[in-house]
XYZ file of C-alpha atoms in Angstrom:
69
model
C -8.850 4.712 1.267
C -6.471 3.637 4.046
C -7.843 -0.101 4.589
C -4.537 -1.588 3.990
C -2.124 0.503 5.840
C 0.163 -0.589 8.623
C -2.487 -1.496 11.260
C -4.614 -3.548 9.298
C -1.517 -5.418 8.034
C -0.242 -6.074 11.273
C -3.505 -7.883 12.358
C -3.022 -9.889 8.928
C 0.857 -10.617 10.276
C -0.347 -11.562 13.691
C -0.545 -15.254 13.242
C -3.850 -15.921 11.918
C -2.377 -16.708 8.328
C 0.554 -18.549 9.311
C 0.284 -21.054 6.825
C 0.188 -18.635 3.644
C 2.708 -19.414 1.027
C 1.084 -16.673 -1.421
C 0.209 -13.274 -0.482
C -1.212 -10.903 -3.416
C -2.421 -7.484 -2.384
C -3.300 -5.528 -5.693
C -3.966 -1.900 -6.047
C -4.354 -1.346 -2.113
C -1.634 1.316 -1.820
C 0.472 -0.629 0.799
C 2.673 1.920 2.477
C 6.146 1.553 4.086
C 4.575 0.887 7.577
C 2.492 -1.920 6.039
C 5.637 -3.473 4.488
C 7.607 -3.432 7.534
C 4.789 -5.001 9.180
C 4.687 -7.914 6.858
C 8.580 -8.061 7.013
C 8.531 -8.386 10.767
C 6.235 -11.084 11.175
C 7.437 -14.199 12.243
C 4.005 -15.833 11.073
C 4.669 -14.767 7.506
C 7.989 -16.535 7.095
C 6.604 -19.119 5.111
C 5.667 -16.778 2.192
C 7.114 -17.624 -1.044
C 5.208 -14.956 -3.560
C 4.466 -11.829 -2.451
C 2.626 -9.575 -5.146
C 2.173 -5.919 -4.111
C 1.481 -4.237 -7.378
C -0.031 -0.869 -6.727
C 1.994 -0.048 -3.481
C 3.343 3.084 -2.392
C 6.557 1.570 -1.140
C 9.907 3.510 -0.954
C 13.443 2.189 -0.567
C 12.522 1.684 3.088
C 9.575 -0.659 2.668
C 11.420 -2.748 -0.121
C 14.574 -2.756 2.025
C 12.648 -4.326 4.857
C 10.789 -6.976 2.654
C 14.194 -7.891 1.070
C 15.961 -8.420 4.420
C 13.187 -10.594 6.104
C 13.483 -14.075 6.521
């Protein structure tokens, strides 16, 4: 379903998981809005490994992730 779309990822990125260094979200169908929410979160700036196989990202989502701090 759409359980990992932008709104849910925004909750994840809200600060409760600020010490994460690795995030693996497999086969969840993440979309560009979800990628942008992850990329925009200052609370996830400590991520060193982001594994998103099975995501539905276009160039927009990938660019947001690559440009994030």
